[in-house]
Coordinates of C-alpha atoms in Angstrom, one line a residue:
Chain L
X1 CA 155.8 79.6 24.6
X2 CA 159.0 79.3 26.0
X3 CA 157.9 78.7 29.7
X4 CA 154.3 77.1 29.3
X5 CA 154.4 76.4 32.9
X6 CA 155.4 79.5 34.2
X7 CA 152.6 81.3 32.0
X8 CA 149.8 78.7 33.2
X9 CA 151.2 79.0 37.1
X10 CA 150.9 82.4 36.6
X11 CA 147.6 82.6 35.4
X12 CA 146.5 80.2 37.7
X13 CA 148.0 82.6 40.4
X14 CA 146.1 85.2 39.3
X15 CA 142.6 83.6 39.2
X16 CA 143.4 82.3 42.8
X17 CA 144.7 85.8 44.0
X18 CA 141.8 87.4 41.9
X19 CA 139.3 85.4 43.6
X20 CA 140.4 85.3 47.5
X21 CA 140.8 89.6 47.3
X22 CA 136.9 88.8 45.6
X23 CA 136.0 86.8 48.8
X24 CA 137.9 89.2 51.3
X25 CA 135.7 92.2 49.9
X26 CA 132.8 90.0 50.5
X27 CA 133.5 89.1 53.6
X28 CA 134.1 93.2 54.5
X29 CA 131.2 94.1 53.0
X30 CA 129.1 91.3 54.8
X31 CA 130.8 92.1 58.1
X32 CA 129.7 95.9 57.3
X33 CA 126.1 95.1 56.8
X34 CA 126.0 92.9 59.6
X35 CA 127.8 95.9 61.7
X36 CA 124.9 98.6 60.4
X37 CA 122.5 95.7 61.5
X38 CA 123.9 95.3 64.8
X39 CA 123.6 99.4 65.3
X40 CA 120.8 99.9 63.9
X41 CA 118.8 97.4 66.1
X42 CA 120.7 99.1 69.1
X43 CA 119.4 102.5 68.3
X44 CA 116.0 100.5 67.9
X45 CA 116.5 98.9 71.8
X46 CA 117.4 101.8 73.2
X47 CA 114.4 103.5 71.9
X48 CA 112.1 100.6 73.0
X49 CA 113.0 99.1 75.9
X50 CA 112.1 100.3 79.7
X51 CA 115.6 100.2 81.6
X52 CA 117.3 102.2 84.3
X53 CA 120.9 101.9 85.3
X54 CA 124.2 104.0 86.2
X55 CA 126.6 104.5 84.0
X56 CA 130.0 105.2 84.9
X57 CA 130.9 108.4 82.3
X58 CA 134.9 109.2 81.8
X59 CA 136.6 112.1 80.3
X60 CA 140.1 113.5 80.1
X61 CA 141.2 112.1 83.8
X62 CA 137.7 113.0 85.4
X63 CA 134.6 110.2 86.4
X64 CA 131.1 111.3 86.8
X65 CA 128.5 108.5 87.9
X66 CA 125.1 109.2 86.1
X67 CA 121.8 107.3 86.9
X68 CA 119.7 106.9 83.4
X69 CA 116.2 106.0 83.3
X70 CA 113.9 105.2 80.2
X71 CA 110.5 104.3 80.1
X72 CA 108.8 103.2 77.0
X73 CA 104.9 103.1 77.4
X74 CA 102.4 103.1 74.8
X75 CA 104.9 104.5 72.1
X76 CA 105.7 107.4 74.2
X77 CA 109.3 107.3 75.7
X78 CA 110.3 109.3 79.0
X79 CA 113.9 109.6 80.0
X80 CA 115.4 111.4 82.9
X81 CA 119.3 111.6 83.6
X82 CA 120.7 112.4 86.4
X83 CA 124.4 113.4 87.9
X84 CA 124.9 111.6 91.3
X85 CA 127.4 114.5 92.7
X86 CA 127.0 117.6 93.3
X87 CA 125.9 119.7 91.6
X88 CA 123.2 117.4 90.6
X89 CA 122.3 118.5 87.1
X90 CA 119.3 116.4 85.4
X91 CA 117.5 116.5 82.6
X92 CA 114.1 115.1 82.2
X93 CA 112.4 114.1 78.9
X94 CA 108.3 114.0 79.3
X95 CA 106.2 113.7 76.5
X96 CA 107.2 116.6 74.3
X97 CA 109.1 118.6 76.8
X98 CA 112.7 118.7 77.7
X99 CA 114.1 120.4 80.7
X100 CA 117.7 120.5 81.5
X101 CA 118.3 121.4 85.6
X102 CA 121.0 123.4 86.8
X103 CA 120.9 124.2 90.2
X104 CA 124.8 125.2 90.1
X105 CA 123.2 128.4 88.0
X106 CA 119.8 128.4 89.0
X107 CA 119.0 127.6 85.6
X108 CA 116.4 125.5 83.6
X109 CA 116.4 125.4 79.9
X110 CA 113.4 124.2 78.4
X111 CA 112.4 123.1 74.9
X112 CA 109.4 122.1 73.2
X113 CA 108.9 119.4 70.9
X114 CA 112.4 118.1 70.9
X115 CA 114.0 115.7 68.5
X116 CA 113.4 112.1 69.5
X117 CA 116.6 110.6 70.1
X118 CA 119.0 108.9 73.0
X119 CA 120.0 109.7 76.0
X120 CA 123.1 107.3 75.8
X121 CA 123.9 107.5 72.0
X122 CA 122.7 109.2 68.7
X123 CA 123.8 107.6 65.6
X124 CA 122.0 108.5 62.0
X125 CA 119.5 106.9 61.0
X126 CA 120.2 105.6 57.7
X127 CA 123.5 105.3 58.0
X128 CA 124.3 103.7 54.2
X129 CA 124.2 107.8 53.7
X130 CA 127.4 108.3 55.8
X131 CA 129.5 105.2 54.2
X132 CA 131.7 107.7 52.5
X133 CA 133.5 109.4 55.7
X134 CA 132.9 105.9 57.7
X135 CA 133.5 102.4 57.8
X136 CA 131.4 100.0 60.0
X137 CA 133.0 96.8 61.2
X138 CA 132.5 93.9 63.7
X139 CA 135.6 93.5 66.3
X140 CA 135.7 90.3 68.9
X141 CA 132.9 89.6 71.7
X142 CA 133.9 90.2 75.2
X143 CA 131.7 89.9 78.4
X144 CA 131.0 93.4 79.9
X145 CA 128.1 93.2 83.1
X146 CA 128.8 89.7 82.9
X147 CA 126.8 89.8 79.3
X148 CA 128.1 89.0 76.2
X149 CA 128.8 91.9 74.0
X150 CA 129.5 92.1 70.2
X151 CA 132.4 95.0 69.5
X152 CA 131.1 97.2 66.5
X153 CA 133.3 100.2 65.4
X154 CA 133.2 103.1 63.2
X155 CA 135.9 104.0 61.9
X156 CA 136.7 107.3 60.3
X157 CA 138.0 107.4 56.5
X158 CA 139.9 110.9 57.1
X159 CA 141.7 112.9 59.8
X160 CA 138.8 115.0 60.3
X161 CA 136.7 113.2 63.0
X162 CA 137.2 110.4 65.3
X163 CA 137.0 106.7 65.5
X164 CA 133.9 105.2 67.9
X165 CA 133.9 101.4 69.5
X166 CA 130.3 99.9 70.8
X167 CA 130.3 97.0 73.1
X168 CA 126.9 96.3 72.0
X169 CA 125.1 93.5 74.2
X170 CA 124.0 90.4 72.2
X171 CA 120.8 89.7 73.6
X172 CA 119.0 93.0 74.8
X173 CA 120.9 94.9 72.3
X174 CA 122.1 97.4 74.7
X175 CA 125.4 99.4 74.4
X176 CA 126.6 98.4 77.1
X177 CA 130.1 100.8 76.6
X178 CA 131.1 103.3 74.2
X179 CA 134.5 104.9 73.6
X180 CA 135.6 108.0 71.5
X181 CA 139.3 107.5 70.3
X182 CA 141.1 110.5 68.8
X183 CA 143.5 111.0 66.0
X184 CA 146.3 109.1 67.9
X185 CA 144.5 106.3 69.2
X186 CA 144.0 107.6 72.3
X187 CA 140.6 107.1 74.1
X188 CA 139.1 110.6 75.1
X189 CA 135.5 109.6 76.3
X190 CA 134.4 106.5 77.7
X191 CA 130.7 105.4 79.0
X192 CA 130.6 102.3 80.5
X193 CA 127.0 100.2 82.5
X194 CA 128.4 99.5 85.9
X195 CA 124.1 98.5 86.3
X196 CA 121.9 97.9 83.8
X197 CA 118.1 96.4 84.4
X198 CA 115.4 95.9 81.9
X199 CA 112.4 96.5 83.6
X200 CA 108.8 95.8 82.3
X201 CA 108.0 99.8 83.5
X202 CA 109.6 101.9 85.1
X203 CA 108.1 104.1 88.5
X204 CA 107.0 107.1 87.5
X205 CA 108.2 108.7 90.7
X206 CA 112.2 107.9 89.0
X207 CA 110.7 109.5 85.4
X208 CA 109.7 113.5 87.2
X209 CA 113.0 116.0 88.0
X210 CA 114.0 116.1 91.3
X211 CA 115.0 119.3 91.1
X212 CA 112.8 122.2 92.7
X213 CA 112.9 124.7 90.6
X214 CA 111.9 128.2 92.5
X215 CA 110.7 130.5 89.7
X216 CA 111.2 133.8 91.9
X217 CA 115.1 133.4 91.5
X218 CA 115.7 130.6 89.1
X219 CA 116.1 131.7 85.0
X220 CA 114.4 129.7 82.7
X221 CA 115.4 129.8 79.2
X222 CA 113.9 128.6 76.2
X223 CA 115.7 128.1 73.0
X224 CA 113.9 128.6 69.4
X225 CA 115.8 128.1 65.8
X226 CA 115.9 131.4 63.5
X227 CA 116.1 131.0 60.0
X228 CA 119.4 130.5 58.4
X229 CA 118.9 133.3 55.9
X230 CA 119.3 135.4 59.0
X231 CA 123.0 134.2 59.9
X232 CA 125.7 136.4 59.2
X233 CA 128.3 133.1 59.0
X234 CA 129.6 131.9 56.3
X235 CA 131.4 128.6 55.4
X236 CA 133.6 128.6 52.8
X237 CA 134.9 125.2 53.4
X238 CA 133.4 122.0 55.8
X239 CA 134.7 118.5 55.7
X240 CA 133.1 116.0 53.2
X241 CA 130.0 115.1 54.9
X242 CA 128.9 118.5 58.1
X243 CA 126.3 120.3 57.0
X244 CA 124.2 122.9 59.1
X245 CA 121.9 122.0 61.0
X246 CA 121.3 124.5 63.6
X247 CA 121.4 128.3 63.7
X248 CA 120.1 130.3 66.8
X249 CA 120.9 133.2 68.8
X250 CA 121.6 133.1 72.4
X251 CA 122.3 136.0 75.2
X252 CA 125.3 136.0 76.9
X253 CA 126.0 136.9 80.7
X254 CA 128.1 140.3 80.7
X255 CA 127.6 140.6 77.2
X256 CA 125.9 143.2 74.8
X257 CA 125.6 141.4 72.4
X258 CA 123.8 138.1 71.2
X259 CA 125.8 135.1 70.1
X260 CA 124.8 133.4 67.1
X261 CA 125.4 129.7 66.9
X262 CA 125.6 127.7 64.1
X263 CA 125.4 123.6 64.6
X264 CA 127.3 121.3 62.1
X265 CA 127.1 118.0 62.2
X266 CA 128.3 114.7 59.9
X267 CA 125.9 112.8 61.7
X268 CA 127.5 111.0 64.5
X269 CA 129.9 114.5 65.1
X270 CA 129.0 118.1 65.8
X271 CA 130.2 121.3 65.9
X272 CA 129.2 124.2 67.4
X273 CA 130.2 127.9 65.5
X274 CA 129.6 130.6 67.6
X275 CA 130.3 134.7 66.6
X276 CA 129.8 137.1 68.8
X277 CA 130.6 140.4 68.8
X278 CA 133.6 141.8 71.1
X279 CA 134.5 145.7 72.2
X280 CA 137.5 145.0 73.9
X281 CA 140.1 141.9 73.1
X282 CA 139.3 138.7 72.1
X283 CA 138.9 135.8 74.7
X284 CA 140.9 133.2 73.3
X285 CA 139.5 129.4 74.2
X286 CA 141.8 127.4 71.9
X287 CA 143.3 125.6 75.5
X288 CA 140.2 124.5 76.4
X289 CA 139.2 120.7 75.8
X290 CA 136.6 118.7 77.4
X291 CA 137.4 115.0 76.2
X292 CA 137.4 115.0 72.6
X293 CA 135.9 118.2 72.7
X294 CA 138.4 120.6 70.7
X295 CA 137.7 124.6 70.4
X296 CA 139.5 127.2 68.2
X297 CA 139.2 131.0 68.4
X298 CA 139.6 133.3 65.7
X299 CA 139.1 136.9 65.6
X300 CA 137.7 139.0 62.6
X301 CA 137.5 142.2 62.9
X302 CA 135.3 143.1 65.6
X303 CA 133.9 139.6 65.6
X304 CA 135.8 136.6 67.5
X305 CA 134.6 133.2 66.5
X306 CA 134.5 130.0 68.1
X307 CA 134.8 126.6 67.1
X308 CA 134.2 123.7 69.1
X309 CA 133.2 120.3 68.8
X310 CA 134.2 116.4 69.1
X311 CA 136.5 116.4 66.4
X312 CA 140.3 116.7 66.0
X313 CA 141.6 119.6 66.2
X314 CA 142.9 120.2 62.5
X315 CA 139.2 119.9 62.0
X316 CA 137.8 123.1 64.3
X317 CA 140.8 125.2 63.1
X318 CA 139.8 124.0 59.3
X319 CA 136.4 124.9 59.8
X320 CA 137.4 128.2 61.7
X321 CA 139.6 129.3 59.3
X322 CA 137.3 129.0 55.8
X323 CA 134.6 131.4 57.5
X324 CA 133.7 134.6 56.7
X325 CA 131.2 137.4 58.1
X326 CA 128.3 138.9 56.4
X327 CA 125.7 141.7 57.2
X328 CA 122.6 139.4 57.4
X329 CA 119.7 139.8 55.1
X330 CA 117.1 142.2 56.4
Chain C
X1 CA 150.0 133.2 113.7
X2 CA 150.5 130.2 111.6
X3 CA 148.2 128.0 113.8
X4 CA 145.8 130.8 113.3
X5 CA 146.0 130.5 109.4
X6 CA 145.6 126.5 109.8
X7 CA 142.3 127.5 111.5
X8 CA 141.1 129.7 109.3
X9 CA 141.6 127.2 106.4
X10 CA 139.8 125.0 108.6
X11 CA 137.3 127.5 109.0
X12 CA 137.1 128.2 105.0
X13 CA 136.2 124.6 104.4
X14 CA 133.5 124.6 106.6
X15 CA 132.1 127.8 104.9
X16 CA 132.4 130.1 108.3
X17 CA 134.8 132.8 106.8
X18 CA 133.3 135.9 105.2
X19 CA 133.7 136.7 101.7
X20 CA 136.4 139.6 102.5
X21 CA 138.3 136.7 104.9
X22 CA 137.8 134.0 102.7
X23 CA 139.2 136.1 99.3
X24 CA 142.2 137.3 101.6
X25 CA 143.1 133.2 103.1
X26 CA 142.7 132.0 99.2
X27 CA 145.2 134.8 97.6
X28 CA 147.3 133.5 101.0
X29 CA 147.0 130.0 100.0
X30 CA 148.0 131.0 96.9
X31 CA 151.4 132.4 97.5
X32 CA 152.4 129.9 100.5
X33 CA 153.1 126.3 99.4
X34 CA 153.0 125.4 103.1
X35 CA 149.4 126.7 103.6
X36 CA 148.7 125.0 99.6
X37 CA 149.3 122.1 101.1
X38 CA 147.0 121.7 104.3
X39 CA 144.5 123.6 102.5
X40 CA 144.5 120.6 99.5
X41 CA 145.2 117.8 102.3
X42 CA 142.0 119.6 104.1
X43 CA 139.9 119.3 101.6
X44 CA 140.7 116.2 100.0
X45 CA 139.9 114.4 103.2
X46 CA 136.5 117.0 104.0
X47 CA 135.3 116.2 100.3
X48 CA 136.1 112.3 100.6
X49 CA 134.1 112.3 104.3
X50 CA 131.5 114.4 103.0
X51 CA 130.1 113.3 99.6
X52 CA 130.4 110.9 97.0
X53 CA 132.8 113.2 95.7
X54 CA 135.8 112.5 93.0
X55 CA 139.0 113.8 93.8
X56 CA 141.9 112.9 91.5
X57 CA 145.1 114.0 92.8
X58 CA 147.3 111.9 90.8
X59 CA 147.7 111.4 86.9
X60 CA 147.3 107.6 86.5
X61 CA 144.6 108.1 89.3
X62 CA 141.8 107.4 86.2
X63 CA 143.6 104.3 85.2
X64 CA 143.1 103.1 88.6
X65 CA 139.7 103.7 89.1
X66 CA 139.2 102.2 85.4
X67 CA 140.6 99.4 87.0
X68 CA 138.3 99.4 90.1
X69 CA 134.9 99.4 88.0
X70 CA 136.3 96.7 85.8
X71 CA 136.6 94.7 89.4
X72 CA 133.1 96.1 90.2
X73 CA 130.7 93.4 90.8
X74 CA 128.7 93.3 87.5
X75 CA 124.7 93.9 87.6
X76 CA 122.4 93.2 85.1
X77 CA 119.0 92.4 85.2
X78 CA 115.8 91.7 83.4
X79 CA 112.3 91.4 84.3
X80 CA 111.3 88.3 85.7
X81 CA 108.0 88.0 83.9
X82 CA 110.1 87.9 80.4
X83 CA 111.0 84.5 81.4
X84 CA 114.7 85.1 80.5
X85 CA 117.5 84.3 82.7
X86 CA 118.2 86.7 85.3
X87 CA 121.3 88.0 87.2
X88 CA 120.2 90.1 89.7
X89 CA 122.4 91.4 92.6
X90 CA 122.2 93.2 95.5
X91 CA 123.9 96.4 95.0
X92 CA 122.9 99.9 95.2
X93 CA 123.1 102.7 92.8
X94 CA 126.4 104.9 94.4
X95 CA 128.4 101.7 94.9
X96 CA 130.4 102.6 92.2
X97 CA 130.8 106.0 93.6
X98 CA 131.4 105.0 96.5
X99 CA 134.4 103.3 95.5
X100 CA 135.8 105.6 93.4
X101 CA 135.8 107.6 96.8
X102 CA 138.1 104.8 98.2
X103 CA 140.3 104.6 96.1
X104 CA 141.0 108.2 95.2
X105 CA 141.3 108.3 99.0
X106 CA 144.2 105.9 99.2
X107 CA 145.5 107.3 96.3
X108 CA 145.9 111.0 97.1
X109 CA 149.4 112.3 97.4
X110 CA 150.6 115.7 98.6
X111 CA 151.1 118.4 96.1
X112 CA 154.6 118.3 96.5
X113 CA 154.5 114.5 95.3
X114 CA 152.8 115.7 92.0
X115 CA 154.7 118.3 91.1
X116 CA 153.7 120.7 93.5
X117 CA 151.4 122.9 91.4
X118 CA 148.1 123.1 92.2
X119 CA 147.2 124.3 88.8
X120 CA 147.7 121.6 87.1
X121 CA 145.7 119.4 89.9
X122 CA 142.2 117.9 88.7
X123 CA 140.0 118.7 91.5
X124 CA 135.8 118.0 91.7
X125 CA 134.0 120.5 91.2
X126 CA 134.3 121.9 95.2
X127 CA 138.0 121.7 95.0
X128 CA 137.6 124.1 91.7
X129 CA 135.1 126.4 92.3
X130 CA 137.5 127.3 95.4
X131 CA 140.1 127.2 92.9
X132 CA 138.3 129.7 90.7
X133 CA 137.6 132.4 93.4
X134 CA 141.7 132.9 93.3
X135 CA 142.3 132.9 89.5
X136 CA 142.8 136.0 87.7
X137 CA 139.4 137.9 86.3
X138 CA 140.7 137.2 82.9
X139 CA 140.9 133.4 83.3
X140 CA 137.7 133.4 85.1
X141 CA 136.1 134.8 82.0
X142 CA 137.7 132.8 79.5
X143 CA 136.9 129.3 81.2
X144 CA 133.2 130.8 82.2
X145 CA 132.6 131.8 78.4
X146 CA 134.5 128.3 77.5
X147 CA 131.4 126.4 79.6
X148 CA 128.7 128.4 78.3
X149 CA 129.7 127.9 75.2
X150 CA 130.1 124.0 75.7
X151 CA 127.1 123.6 77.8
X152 CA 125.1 125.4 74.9
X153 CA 126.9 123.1 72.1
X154 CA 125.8 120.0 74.0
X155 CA 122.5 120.8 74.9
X156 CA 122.0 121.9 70.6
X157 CA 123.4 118.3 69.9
X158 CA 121.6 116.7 72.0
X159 CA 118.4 118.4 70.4
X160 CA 119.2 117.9 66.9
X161 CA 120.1 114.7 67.3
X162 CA 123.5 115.0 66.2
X163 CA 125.8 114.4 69.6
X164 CA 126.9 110.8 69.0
X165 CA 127.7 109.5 72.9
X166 CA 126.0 110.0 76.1
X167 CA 124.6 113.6 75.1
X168 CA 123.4 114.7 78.1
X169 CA 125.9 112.8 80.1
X170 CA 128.6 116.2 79.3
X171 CA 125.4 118.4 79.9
X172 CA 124.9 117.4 83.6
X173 CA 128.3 116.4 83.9
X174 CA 130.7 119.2 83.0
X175 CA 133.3 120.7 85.5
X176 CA 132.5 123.7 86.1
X177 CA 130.7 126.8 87.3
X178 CA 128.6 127.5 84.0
X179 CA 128.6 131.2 84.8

């Protein structure tokens, strides 16, 4: 009672300071719904809309041009995407069948009924499910294409995965770029529209591969999930959030052996587990990066397995490190 | 004897060597710095006449070329029939590679300016599949298995739905001879 004043201030203080950290985590939490909005109706445009444009696609210190084309008629999308240099790789989306061109190695993979998602960028679908390893929040607006953009990010809340920024455009909806920022801050994959049209349909002439594929000396492959109860991996320990969503078994050139792959994935990153088994030494990858691609090799016993995904790289040698090798069930 | 190894460099780039001739020239260029050098001034200027063609001889090449679509002319356009305002300009789809080509043209240094190693050069995909022929078996295999294994993680990602950016943009896009 000695210092009324200071008691009342400091209650007062408290009320005020109570209620501005209750209207800051309003304001977040309004700027994070508005941000899900924002990507949710992008995923929704991209889906929807008939457009074709190139798209400028950086990684590391290396530019690749890429035309993209997506038609949206009667419900049913089509989608082709196609390198401009050489070697000219496309992959065409018809109806319910995907084929990926390689005329570098005279391949085409083909699969049936394949997932419905973006040629540009796949993000969850409910993504309320994934607000415990990310945050979603609205940046500035900047013009990009001479179109006003709204900057969205997604921000990791660990060191396991990487930080994403959409310049998503205000009126079509469009990401119009996208960039993958590491662990330090540094960007390691960058897609930018250098054109971008909305067209009421696109020619079906820019929908069909280009490609000729010559069946006599090209290899077609076809890839088909096996059951996980078949997989002789093992994770003792992912990151809060991967879980498997994948597990196949592929033939390797020069090898014996299949390779079985396993797929993880948080829902906006994956990572690819492969074991196969080796004869002679180990082939060691862990140099090899491909934008914020990161691989990590690890050998057990007469297995070597390989980690790789678009994730830091504490994250592939975490996730190589906690798996372990089982005779599959018979 | 030296202005017969220029021409056979000459005659590597324009694919008229046989594979015993063109395996001897590449260990050559290898081991000569000299013959390094016109091979990668060769190429650089047959790759930049020839295609559309990226060829980044120069670290802070990217940064420039970053800064060369920013000062791209924008294009953007919608359907007339929606009634919306519309930008439409009258560019064609390669401009953008087409400048890249220009400036990685006025760009390009001689090896010795970078360093000097030729390893540590990023090449398109012409200059590195030449590049490849005269590695060691060993490094062959590793970066072979290394794009396998990538292509085969992308195309997965893509299908499950799980690759967050451009899926397919890495599948047709990555460096290097897949096998």
């Amino acid at each position: 009672m000695r210092y009324p004043f200071f008691n009342a201030s400091s209650r007062l203080v408290a009320i005020l300071l109570g209620c501005l950290l209750a209207h800051n985590a309003l304001a977040e939490e309004s700027t994070e719904a508005a941000a899900k909005q924002l990507l949710t109706a992008m995923m929704e445009a991209m889906k929807s809309l008939s457009y074709q444009g190139t798209v400028a696609y950086m990684w590391d210190d290396k530019i690749e041009t890429l035309r993209v084309f997506h038609a949206f008629n009667d419900g049913v999308e089509q989608k082709r995407i196609v390198a401009l240099n050489t070697p000219m790789r496309e992959v065409v989306l018809n109806a319910d069948k995907l084929a990926c061109y390689f005329p570098d190695a005279r391949t085409v993979l083909i699969e049936n009924h394949p997932s419905r998602h973006s040629f540009l960028v796949n993000l969850p679908e409910d993504l309320d499910e994934h607000m415990k390893q990310y945050r979603f929040s609205l940046g500035g607006r900047e013009f990009i294409l001479q179109r006003q953009a709204q900057i969205v990010r997604i921000v990791p809340k660990d060191d396991f995965r990487y930080k994403r920024t959409f310049w998503i455009d205000l009126e079509t909806k469009l990401p119009l770029q996208f960039e993958l920022i590491n662990e330090n801050g540094n960007r390691v994959e960058q897609m930018v529209f250098t054109s971008l049209s909305i067209k009421d349909s696109i020619p079906a002439r820019d929908l069909k591969a280009t490609t000729e594929v010559d069946e006599a000396t090209w290899q077609i492959r076809y890839r088909e999930p096996k059951p996980a109860k078949e997989q002789a991996i093992e994770f003792q320990w992912l990151p809060d959030g991967f879980r498997q969503v994948l597990y196949t078994q592929h033939k390797m050139p020069g090898s014996a052996w299949p390779l079985d792959h396993v797929l993880l994935s948080d829902g906006f990153a994956s990572v690819s587990v492969y074991l196969e088994k080796f004869d002679g030494d180990s082939v060691p990858l862990n140099k090899f990066t491909h934008g914020g691609v990161r691989t990590y090799t690890k050998k057990l016993g007469t297995y070597q397995i390989t980690v790789m995904g678009e994730v830091p790289a504490k994250s592939v040698r975490a996730i190589g490190d906690g798996i372990r090798v089982h005779a599959p069930e018979e | 004897m030296e202005q017969n190894r220029v021409i056979k460099v000459s005659m590597l780039l324009d694919d008229e060597l046989n594979e015993e001739e063109a395996l001897s020239l590449l260990e050559q260029i290898e081991s000569d710095d000299g013959l390094k050098e016109k091979w990668f001034r060769y190429n650089t200027a047959s790759l930049a006449i020839k295609s559309d063609s990226i060829v980044v001889l120069e670290a802070d090449l990217v940064d420039k070329v970053r800064q060369a679509i920013a000062r791209e002319p924008a294009v953007f356009s919608t359907p007339a029939s929606t009634g919306k305002p519309s930008r439409i300009y009258n560019v064609f789809a390669g401009a953008l590679a087409a400048s890249v080509v220009i400036v990685a043209v006025i760009v390009v240094k001689q090896p010795a300016d970078t360093g000097g190693d030729a390893a540590t050069m990023v090449a398109d995909k012409g200059v590195e599949s030449l590049l490849h022929q005269a590695q060691p078996a060993e490094a062959k295999s590793s970066e072979a298995r290394f794009h396998g294994y990538l292509l085969n993680h992308n195309e997965s990602a893509y299908s499950m739905g799980t690759l967050g950016m451009l899926p397919y943009a890495r599948v047709v896009s990555y460096g290097a001879k897949q096998q």
